[in-house]
PDB file of C-alpha atoms in Angstrom:
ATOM      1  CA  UNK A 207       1.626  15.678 -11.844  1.00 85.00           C
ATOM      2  CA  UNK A 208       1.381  12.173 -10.988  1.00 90.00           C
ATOM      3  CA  UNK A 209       1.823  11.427  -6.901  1.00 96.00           C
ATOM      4  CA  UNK A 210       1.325   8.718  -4.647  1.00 97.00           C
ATOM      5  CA  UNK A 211       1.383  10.168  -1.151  1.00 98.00           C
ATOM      6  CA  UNK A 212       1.844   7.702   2.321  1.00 98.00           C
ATOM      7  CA  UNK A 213       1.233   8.516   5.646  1.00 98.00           C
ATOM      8  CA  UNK A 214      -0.011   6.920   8.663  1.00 98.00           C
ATOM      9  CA  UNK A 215       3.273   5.250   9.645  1.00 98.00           C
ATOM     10  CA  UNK A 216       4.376   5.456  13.417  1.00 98.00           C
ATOM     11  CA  UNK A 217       6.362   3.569  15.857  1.00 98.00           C
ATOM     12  CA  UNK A 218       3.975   1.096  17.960  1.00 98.00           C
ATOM     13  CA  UNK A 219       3.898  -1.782  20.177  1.00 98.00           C
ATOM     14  CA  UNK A 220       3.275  -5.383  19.212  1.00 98.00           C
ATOM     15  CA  UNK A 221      -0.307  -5.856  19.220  1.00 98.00           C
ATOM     16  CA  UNK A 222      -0.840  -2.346  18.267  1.00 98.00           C
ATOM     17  CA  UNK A 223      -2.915  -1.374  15.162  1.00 98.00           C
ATOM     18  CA  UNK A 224      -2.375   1.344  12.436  1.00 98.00           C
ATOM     19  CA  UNK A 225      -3.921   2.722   9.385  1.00 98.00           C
ATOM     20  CA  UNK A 226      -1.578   3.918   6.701  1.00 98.00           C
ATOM     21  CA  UNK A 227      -3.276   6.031   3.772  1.00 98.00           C
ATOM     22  CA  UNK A 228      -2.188   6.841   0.446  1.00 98.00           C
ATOM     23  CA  UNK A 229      -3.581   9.630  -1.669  1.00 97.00           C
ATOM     24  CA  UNK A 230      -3.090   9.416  -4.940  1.00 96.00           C
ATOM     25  CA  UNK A 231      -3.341  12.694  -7.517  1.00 95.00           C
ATOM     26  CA  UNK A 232      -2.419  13.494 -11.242  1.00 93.00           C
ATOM     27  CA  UNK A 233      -4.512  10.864 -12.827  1.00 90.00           C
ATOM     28  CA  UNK A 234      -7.747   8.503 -13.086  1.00 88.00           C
ATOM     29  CA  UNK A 235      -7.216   5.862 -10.984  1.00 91.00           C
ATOM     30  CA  UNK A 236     -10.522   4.076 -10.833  1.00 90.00           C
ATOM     31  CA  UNK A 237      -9.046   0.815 -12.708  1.00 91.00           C
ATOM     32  CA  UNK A 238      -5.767   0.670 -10.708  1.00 94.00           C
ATOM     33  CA  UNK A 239      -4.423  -1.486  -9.416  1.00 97.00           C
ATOM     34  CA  UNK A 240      -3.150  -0.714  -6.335  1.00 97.00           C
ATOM     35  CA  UNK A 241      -1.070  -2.316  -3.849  1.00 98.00           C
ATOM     36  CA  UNK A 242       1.222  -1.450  -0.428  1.00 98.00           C
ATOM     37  CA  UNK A 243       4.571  -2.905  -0.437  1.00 98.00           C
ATOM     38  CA  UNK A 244       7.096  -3.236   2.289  1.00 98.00           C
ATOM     39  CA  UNK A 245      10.600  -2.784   2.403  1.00 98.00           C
ATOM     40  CA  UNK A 246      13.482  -3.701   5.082  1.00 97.00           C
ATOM     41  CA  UNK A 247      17.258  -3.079   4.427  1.00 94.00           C
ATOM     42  CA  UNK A 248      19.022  -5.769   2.317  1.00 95.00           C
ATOM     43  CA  UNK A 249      15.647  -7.184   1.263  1.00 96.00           C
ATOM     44  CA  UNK A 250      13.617  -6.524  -1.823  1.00 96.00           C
ATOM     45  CA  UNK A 251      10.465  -4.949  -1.383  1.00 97.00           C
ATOM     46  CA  UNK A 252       7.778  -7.232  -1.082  1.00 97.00           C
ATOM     47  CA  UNK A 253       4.203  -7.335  -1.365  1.00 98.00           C
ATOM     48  CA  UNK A 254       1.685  -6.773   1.209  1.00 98.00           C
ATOM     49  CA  UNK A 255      -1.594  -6.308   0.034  1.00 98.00           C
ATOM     50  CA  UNK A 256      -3.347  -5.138  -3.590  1.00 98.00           C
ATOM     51  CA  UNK A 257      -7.317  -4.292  -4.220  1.00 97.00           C
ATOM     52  CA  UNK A 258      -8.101  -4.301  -7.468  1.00 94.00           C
ATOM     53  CA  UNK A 259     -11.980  -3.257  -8.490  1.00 80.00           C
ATOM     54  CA  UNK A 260     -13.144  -5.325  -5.795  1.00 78.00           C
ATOM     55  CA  UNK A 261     -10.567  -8.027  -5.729  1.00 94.00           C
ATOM     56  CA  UNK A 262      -8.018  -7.650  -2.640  1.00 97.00           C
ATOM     57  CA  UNK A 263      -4.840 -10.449  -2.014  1.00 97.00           C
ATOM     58  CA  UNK A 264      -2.737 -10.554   0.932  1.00 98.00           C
ATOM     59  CA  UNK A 265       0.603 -12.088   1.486  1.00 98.00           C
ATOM     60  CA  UNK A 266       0.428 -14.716   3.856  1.00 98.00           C
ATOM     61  CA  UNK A 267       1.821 -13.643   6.542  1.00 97.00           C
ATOM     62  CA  UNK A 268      -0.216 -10.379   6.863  1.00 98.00           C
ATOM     63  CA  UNK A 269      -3.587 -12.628   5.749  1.00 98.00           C
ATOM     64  CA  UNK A 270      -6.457 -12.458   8.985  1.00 97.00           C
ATOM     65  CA  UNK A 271      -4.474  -9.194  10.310  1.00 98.00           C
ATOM     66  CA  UNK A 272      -4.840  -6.428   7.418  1.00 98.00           C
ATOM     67  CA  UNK A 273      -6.912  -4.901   5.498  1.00 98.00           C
ATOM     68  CA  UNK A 274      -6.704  -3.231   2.056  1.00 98.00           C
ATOM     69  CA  UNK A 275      -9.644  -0.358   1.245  1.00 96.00           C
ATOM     70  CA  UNK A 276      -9.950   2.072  -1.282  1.00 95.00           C
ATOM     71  CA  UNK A 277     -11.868   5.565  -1.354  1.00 94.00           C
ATOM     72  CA  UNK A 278     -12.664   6.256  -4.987  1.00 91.00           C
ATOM     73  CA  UNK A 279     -14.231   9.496  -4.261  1.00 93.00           C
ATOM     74  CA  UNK A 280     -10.860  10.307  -2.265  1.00 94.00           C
ATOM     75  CA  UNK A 281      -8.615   8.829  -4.523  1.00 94.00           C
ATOM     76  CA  UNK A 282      -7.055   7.271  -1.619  1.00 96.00           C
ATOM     77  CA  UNK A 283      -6.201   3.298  -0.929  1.00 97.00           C
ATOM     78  CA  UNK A 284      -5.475   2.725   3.293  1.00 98.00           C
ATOM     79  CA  UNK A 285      -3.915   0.057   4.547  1.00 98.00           C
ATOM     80  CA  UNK A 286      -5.677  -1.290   8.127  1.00 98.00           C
ATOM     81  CA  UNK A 287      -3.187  -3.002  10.313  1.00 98.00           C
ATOM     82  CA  UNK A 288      -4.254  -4.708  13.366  1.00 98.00           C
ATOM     83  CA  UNK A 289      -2.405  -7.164  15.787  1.00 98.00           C
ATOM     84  CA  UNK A 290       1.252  -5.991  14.263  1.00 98.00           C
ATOM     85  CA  UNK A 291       4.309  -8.144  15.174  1.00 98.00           C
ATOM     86  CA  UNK A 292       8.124  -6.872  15.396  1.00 98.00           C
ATOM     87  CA  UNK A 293       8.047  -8.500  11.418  1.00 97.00           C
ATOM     88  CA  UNK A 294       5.910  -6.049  10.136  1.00 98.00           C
ATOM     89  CA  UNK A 295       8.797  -3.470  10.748  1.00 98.00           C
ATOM     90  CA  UNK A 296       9.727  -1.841   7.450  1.00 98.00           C
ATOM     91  CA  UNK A 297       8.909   0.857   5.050  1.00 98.00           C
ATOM     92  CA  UNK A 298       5.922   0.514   3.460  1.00 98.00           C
ATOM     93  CA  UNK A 299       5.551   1.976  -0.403  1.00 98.00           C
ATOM     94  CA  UNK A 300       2.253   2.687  -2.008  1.00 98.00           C
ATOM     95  CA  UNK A 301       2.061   1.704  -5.886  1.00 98.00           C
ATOM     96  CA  UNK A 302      -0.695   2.158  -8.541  1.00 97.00           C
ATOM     97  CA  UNK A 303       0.078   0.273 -12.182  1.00 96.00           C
ATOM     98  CA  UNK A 304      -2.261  -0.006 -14.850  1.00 94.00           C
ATOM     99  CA  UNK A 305      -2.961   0.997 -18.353  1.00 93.00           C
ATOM    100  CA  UNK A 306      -4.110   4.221 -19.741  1.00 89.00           C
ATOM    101  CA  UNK A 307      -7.311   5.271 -22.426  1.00 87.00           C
ATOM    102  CA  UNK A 308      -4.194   4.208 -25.121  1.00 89.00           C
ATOM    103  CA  UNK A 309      -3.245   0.699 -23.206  1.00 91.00           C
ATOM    104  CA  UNK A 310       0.181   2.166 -22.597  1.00 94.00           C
ATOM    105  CA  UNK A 311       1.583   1.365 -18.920  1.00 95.00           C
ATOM    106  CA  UNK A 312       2.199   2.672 -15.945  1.00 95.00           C
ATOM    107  CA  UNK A 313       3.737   2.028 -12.448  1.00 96.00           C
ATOM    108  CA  UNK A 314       3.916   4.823  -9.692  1.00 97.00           C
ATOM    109  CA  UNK A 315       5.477   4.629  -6.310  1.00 98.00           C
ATOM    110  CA  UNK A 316       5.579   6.700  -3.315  1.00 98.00           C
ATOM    111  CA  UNK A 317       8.165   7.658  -1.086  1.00 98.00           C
ATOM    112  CA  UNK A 318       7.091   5.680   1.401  1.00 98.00           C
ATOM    113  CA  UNK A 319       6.067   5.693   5.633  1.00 98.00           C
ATOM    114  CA  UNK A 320       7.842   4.039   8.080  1.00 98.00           C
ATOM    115  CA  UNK A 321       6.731   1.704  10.223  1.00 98.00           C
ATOM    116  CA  UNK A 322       8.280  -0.035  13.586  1.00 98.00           C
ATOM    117  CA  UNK A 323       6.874  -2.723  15.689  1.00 98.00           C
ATOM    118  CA  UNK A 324       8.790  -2.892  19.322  1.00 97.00           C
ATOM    119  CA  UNK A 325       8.539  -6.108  20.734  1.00 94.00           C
TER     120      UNK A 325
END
């Protein structure tokens, strides 16, 4: 069974740091891409950062702040934030998409960990 599990979210103060984790099971990962998205109500969810191999991208405003990793042996991707702000505040989703042995497809989300940034 195919899972993408978050954790590591937490309520902290501007300035703060956290380390969300995602742990991945059900499937070979190792050329997935993967990526942490965040989410705030009324807005669409929205990338953060994605590692692929050993290429990582970061949105803008999150560029100099976090950092994406990824554990092969662990099958787990963290997230590193450092230096949050109040607009970091949302729900952030981990997501693996790639293609299989038969180039088919696929996209897999988590449930996602919430994160809040008091000012």
């Amino acid at each position: 069974q195919v899972q993408l599990v978050e954790s590591g979210g937490d309520l902290v103060q501007a300035g703060g740091s956290l380390r969300l984790s995602c742990a991945a099971s059900g499937r070979d990962y190792r050329t997935a891409t993967m990526g942490w998205y965040r989410q705030v109500p009324g807005k669409q969810r929205e990338l953060v950062a994605s590692i692929s191999s050993d290429i990582s991208t970061y949105s803008a405003p999150v560029k100099g702040r976090f950092t994406i990793s990824r554990d092969f042996a662990k099958n787990t991707v963290y997230l590193q934030m450092n230096n949050l702000k109040p607009d970091d505040t949302g729900i952030y989703y981990c997501n693996a998409r790639g293609r299989d042995s038969g180039w088919t497809p696929y996209d897999y989300w988590g449930r996602g960990t919430q994160v809040i940034v008091s000012s």
